[in-house]
Coordinates of C-alpha atoms in Angstrom, one line a residue:
X1 CA 233.2 146.3 74.1
X2 CA 232.1 145.4 77.6
X3 CA 232.7 149.0 78.8
X4 CA 230.7 150.1 75.7
X5 CA 228.0 147.7 76.6
X6 CA 228.1 148.9 80.3
X7 CA 227.6 152.6 79.2
X8 CA 224.9 151.7 77.2
X9 CA 223.1 149.9 79.6
X10 CA 223.4 152.6 82.1
X11 CA 221.9 155.2 79.6
X12 CA 219.1 152.9 79.0
X13 CA 218.2 152.3 82.6
X14 CA 218.5 156.0 83.3
X15 CA 216.3 157.0 80.3
X16 CA 213.5 154.7 81.7
X17 CA 213.8 156.3 85.0
X18 CA 213.1 159.7 83.5
X19 CA 209.8 161.6 84.0
X20 CA 207.1 160.8 81.4
X21 CA 207.4 163.8 78.7
X22 CA 204.8 162.7 76.1
X23 CA 201.3 163.9 76.6
X24 CA 199.1 161.4 78.6
X25 CA 196.5 159.2 76.4
X26 CA 193.1 160.7 77.6
X27 CA 190.4 159.0 79.1
X28 CA 187.1 159.6 80.6
X29 CA 185.8 159.4 84.1
X30 CA 182.2 160.4 83.3
X31 CA 180.8 157.4 85.2
X32 CA 178.1 156.8 87.8
X33 CA 179.4 153.8 89.9
X34 CA 176.5 151.5 91.1
X35 CA 175.4 152.7 94.4
X36 CA 174.1 149.4 96.0
X37 CA 170.7 149.7 97.8
X38 CA 169.4 150.0 101.2
X39 CA 167.7 146.6 100.6
X40 CA 169.8 144.8 97.8
X41 CA 167.1 141.9 97.8
X42 CA 164.5 144.2 96.6
X43 CA 166.8 146.1 94.2
X44 CA 169.4 143.7 92.5
X45 CA 172.2 145.0 90.5
X46 CA 174.9 143.3 88.5
X47 CA 177.8 142.0 90.8
X48 CA 180.5 143.7 88.7
X49 CA 180.6 147.1 87.0
X50 CA 182.8 147.5 84.0
X51 CA 183.9 150.9 82.9
X52 CA 186.1 151.7 79.8
X53 CA 188.5 154.6 80.8
X54 CA 189.9 154.4 77.3
X55 CA 190.5 151.6 74.5
X56 CA 193.2 149.9 76.6
X57 CA 192.2 150.6 80.1
X58 CA 189.2 149.4 82.3
X59 CA 188.2 150.1 85.6
X60 CA 186.2 147.3 87.3
X61 CA 184.1 147.5 90.6
X62 CA 182.3 145.2 92.9
X63 CA 178.7 146.1 93.7
X64 CA 178.2 147.3 97.4
X65 CA 175.4 144.8 97.4
X66 CA 177.9 142.1 96.5
X67 CA 180.4 143.1 99.1
X68 CA 180.3 146.4 101.4
X69 CA 183.9 146.6 100.4
X70 CA 183.0 147.4 96.9
X71 CA 186.7 147.5 95.8
X72 CA 188.0 148.7 92.7
X73 CA 190.2 146.7 90.1
X74 CA 192.2 148.1 86.9
X75 CA 193.0 146.1 84.0
X76 CA 195.7 147.9 81.8
X77 CA 196.3 146.1 78.2
X78 CA 199.5 146.7 76.4
X79 CA 200.7 145.2 73.2
X80 CA 202.3 142.1 74.3
X81 CA 200.4 141.4 77.7
X82 CA 197.8 142.9 80.1
X83 CA 198.0 143.8 83.7
X84 CA 195.3 143.4 86.5
X85 CA 195.6 145.2 89.4
X86 CA 193.7 143.6 92.4
X87 CA 191.0 140.8 92.3
X88 CA 188.7 142.1 94.7
X89 CA 186.6 140.8 97.9
X90 CA 184.6 137.8 96.5
X91 CA 186.0 134.4 95.5
X92 CA 183.2 132.6 94.2
X93 CA 183.2 132.7 90.4
X94 CA 179.3 132.0 90.6
X95 CA 178.8 135.3 92.6
X96 CA 181.4 137.4 91.0
X97 CA 182.5 136.4 87.7
X98 CA 185.7 138.3 87.7
X99 CA 188.1 136.0 85.7
X100 CA 185.8 135.3 82.8
X101 CA 185.0 139.0 82.6
X102 CA 188.5 139.9 82.5
X103 CA 189.6 137.4 79.9
X104 CA 186.8 138.4 77.6
X105 CA 188.0 141.8 77.7
X106 CA 191.6 140.7 76.4
X107 CA 192.5 140.8 72.9
X108 CA 192.7 137.4 71.0
X109 CA 190.1 134.4 70.8
X110 CA 189.4 131.8 73.6
X111 CA 192.2 129.7 72.7
X112 CA 194.8 132.5 72.2
X113 CA 194.2 135.2 74.7
X114 CA 196.7 137.8 75.5
X115 CA 199.0 136.8 78.6
X116 CA 197.8 138.4 81.7
X117 CA 199.9 139.4 84.7
X118 CA 197.8 139.8 88.0
X119 CA 199.2 142.0 90.6
X120 CA 197.9 143.6 93.7
X121 CA 198.4 146.8 95.7
X122 CA 198.5 144.7 98.8
X123 CA 197.5 141.8 100.5
X124 CA 194.4 142.3 102.5
X125 CA 191.6 139.8 101.4
X126 CA 189.4 142.4 99.9
X127 CA 192.1 142.8 97.3
X128 CA 193.1 139.3 96.3
X129 CA 190.1 137.0 97.3
X130 CA 189.4 136.1 93.6
X131 CA 193.2 135.0 92.8
X132 CA 192.1 131.3 92.8
X133 CA 189.8 132.1 89.7
X134 CA 193.0 133.1 87.6
X135 CA 195.6 130.6 89.2
X136 CA 194.9 127.7 86.8
X137 CA 194.0 129.8 83.7
X138 CA 196.6 129.3 80.8
X139 CA 199.0 132.3 80.2
X140 CA 198.2 134.0 83.5
X141 CA 200.4 134.7 86.2
X142 CA 199.4 135.6 89.7
X143 CA 201.9 137.5 91.9
X144 CA 201.8 136.5 95.6
X145 CA 201.1 139.3 98.0
X146 CA 203.5 138.6 100.9
X147 CA 206.7 140.9 101.0
X148 CA 209.3 138.3 100.1
X149 CA 207.3 137.5 96.9
X150 CA 206.8 141.2 96.2
X151 CA 210.2 142.0 96.7
X152 CA 211.7 138.8 94.6
X153 CA 209.2 139.6 91.8
X154 CA 209.8 143.3 91.2
X155 CA 213.3 143.2 91.8
X156 CA 213.2 145.5 95.0
X157 CA 216.7 145.0 96.8
X158 CA 216.7 147.6 99.3
X159 CA 212.8 147.8 100.3
X160 CA 211.2 150.3 100.5
X161 CA 213.5 152.4 98.5
X162 CA 213.9 151.9 94.8
X163 CA 211.4 151.6 91.8
X164 CA 210.5 148.8 89.4
X165 CA 208.9 148.7 86.0
X166 CA 206.6 146.2 84.3
X167 CA 206.8 146.2 80.5
X168 CA 203.2 145.4 78.9
X169 CA 204.5 146.2 75.3
X170 CA 204.4 149.8 74.5
X171 CA 203.1 150.4 77.8
X172 CA 205.4 150.9 80.8
X173 CA 204.1 150.9 84.4
X174 CA 206.3 152.0 87.4
X175 CA 206.0 150.2 90.6
X176 CA 206.5 152.2 94.1
X177 CA 206.8 150.8 97.5
X178 CA 204.2 152.3 99.5
X179 CA 203.9 150.4 102.8
X180 CA 202.3 151.9 105.9
X181 CA 198.7 150.7 105.5
X182 CA 200.0 147.0 104.7
X183 CA 203.7 145.9 104.9
X184 CA 203.8 144.9 101.1
X185 CA 201.9 147.8 99.9
X186 CA 202.7 149.1 96.4
X187 CA 201.4 151.7 94.2
X188 CA 201.3 151.9 90.0
X189 CA 202.0 154.7 87.5
X190 CA 200.9 154.3 83.9
X191 CA 203.1 156.3 81.8
X192 CA 200.9 156.1 78.9
X193 CA 197.9 157.4 80.6
X194 CA 199.4 159.2 83.5
X195 CA 197.2 157.2 86.0
X196 CA 198.3 156.8 89.5
X197 CA 196.8 153.8 91.1
X198 CA 197.3 154.2 94.9
X199 CA 195.3 151.2 96.4
X200 CA 194.4 151.7 99.8
X201 CA 197.3 153.9 100.6
X202 CA 195.4 157.0 99.4
X203 CA 191.8 157.1 98.4
X204 CA 188.3 158.9 99.0
X205 CA 187.8 156.6 102.2
X206 CA 189.0 155.8 105.7
X207 CA 192.8 155.8 105.5
X208 CA 193.8 153.0 107.7
X209 CA 197.4 153.5 109.1
X210 CA 199.1 150.6 110.7
X211 CA 202.8 152.1 110.6
X212 CA 202.7 155.9 110.8
X213 CA 206.4 156.4 110.0
X214 CA 206.4 154.2 106.9
X215 CA 203.4 155.7 105.6
X216 CA 204.8 159.3 106.2
X217 CA 207.9 158.1 104.1
X218 CA 205.7 156.5 101.6
X219 CA 203.9 159.7 100.9
X220 CA 207.3 161.5 100.7
X221 CA 208.5 159.1 98.0
X222 CA 205.3 159.1 96.0
X223 CA 205.6 163.1 96.1
X224 CA 209.2 162.9 95.0
X225 CA 208.1 160.8 92.1
X226 CA 205.0 162.7 90.7
X227 CA 206.7 166.2 91.2
X228 CA 208.0 166.3 87.8
X229 CA 205.3 163.9 86.1
X230 CA 201.7 164.5 84.8
X231 CA 199.0 162.8 86.9
X232 CA 195.7 162.5 84.9
X233 CA 193.9 161.1 88.0
X234 CA 194.7 159.0 91.5
X235 CA 192.7 156.0 91.6
X236 CA 192.5 154.1 94.8
X237 CA 190.9 150.8 96.0
X238 CA 187.6 152.1 97.5
X239 CA 185.2 154.8 98.1
X240 CA 183.6 155.4 101.6
X241 CA 182.7 159.1 101.4
X242 CA 179.7 160.9 100.1
X243 CA 179.9 163.9 97.8
X244 CA 180.2 165.9 101.1
X245 CA 183.1 164.4 102.5
X246 CA 181.2 162.4 105.2
X247 CA 181.9 158.7 105.6
X248 CA 179.2 156.0 104.9
X249 CA 178.3 153.7 108.0
X250 CA 180.9 150.9 108.3
X251 CA 179.5 147.9 106.4
X252 CA 177.0 149.6 104.4
X253 CA 175.7 148.2 101.2
X254 CA 174.3 151.7 100.1
X255 CA 176.3 154.4 98.9
X256 CA 174.0 157.2 97.7
X257 CA 175.4 160.6 96.5
X258 CA 178.7 158.9 96.4
X259 CA 182.3 161.0 96.5
X260 CA 183.9 160.7 92.9
X261 CA 186.6 157.9 92.7
X262 CA 189.4 159.8 91.2
X263 CA 191.6 162.4 93.4
X264 CA 194.1 164.7 91.8
X265 CA 197.6 165.3 92.0
X266 CA 197.5 168.3 94.2
X267 CA 195.7 166.0 96.6
X268 CA 198.5 163.5 96.4
X269 CA 201.1 166.2 96.6
X270 CA 199.3 167.4 100.1
X271 CA 199.2 163.9 101.4
X272 CA 202.5 164.2 103.5
X273 CA 201.1 167.2 105.4
X274 CA 198.0 165.6 106.2
X275 CA 199.7 162.4 107.6
X276 CA 201.9 164.6 109.6
X277 CA 199.0 165.6 111.5
X278 CA 198.1 161.8 112.4
X279 CA 198.5 160.9 116.3
X280 CA 199.1 157.4 115.7
X281 CA 195.6 156.8 116.8
X282 CA 192.6 158.6 115.3
X283 CA 192.3 161.9 113.5
X284 CA 189.9 163.6 111.1
X285 CA 191.3 166.3 108.9
X286 CA 188.8 167.5 106.3
X287 CA 187.9 164.8 104.3
X288 CA 190.4 162.6 105.6
X289 CA 189.7 160.0 108.2
X290 CA 192.9 158.3 109.7
X291 CA 193.2 155.7 112.2
X292 CA 195.3 152.7 113.3
X293 CA 193.1 149.9 113.4
X294 CA 195.0 147.7 116.0
X295 CA 195.0 150.7 118.4
X296 CA 191.4 151.4 118.0
X297 CA 190.5 147.7 118.8
X298 CA 192.6 147.6 121.8
X299 CA 191.0 150.5 123.1
X300 CA 187.5 149.1 122.5
X301 CA 188.6 145.8 123.9
X302 CA 189.7 147.8 127.1
X303 CA 186.7 149.4 127.4
X304 CA 184.7 146.2 127.2
X305 CA 186.9 144.7 129.9
X306 CA 186.5 147.6 132.1
X307 CA 182.8 147.6 131.7
X308 CA 182.7 143.8 132.3
X309 CA 184.9 144.2 135.4
X310 CA 182.6 147.0 136.6
X311 CA 179.6 144.6 136.0
X312 CA 181.4 141.9 138.0
X313 CA 182.4 144.2 140.8
X314 CA 178.8 145.4 141.1
X315 CA 177.2 142.0 141.0
X316 CA 179.6 140.8 143.6
X317 CA 179.0 143.8 145.9
X318 CA 175.0 143.3 145.3
X319 CA 175.4 139.5 146.3
X320 CA 177.7 140.2 149.5
X321 CA 175.0 142.8 150.5
X322 CA 172.3 140.5 150.1
X323 CA 174.0 137.6 152.2
X324 CA 174.6 140.1 155.0
X325 CA 171.1 141.2 155.1
X326 CA 170.1 137.4 155.3
X327 CA 172.6 137.1 158.1
X328 CA 171.3 139.9 159.9
X329 CA 167.6 138.9 159.6
X330 CA 168.8 135.5 160.9

């Protein structure tokens, strides 16, 4: 009996790892995201935009006027529980009513909402600031973003190799380690819709790469995963490009003529080749702007130090020159 049970268990686990074969449940990306404003005080807009991709999938975005980061969050509803990916950049529920909005979208009445699991793509503050809005709510679990908690919750025993699943009830989400932008970064693949949620690992925005080797390895793992699977869209954490592929100014609250959020499977398949060109410091390749933020900051700091040193040296020479002149006149 034990051997038979082991065989059945192995077959079951193998089946869960097979490529998705059913046609993805369709949805629409016919949406215009709020673009913020040059002067947000004169052109107010709702702090949170909610878009229904299909009956069980919602895309939420914080307004560029509420935060220049304007991050995206994703709500996936199964038959037993729901999943929220990321909680955005604004903690104050008065300014950003994220938890109330999400809970109102869940099936059930106020006293018996569907259970909610809150996860993240990674631990940068603009993707987890509103966690406290959820932490005291009943039937809500928030998974911390540090690497040890991520490995423990998802059962990654050989990080960053391996894969995990989240069962929402008639909806399975695959979880893939994708470090490089952040040590505990993960991406999510929804088997029902064939949507790939890439966080800040891959998006129509600046690609901040803190660990080049890890980022390239993550891209290769993702390509191996999606190669034989359908991908309806790749949905990331931000949009920082206009429709021509040019970046908006850093910190801008105004995104006119914005690039679409969704990227394609072909874009994702080409990512390893793009990352292979990265020099570890800064590089532009078509629409992709890649950089290592720590090395750029170090270079900027070095320039500041050199300028200050030059100013001190010139000031010291000027003072000495004036002192010599005074001594000569005396």
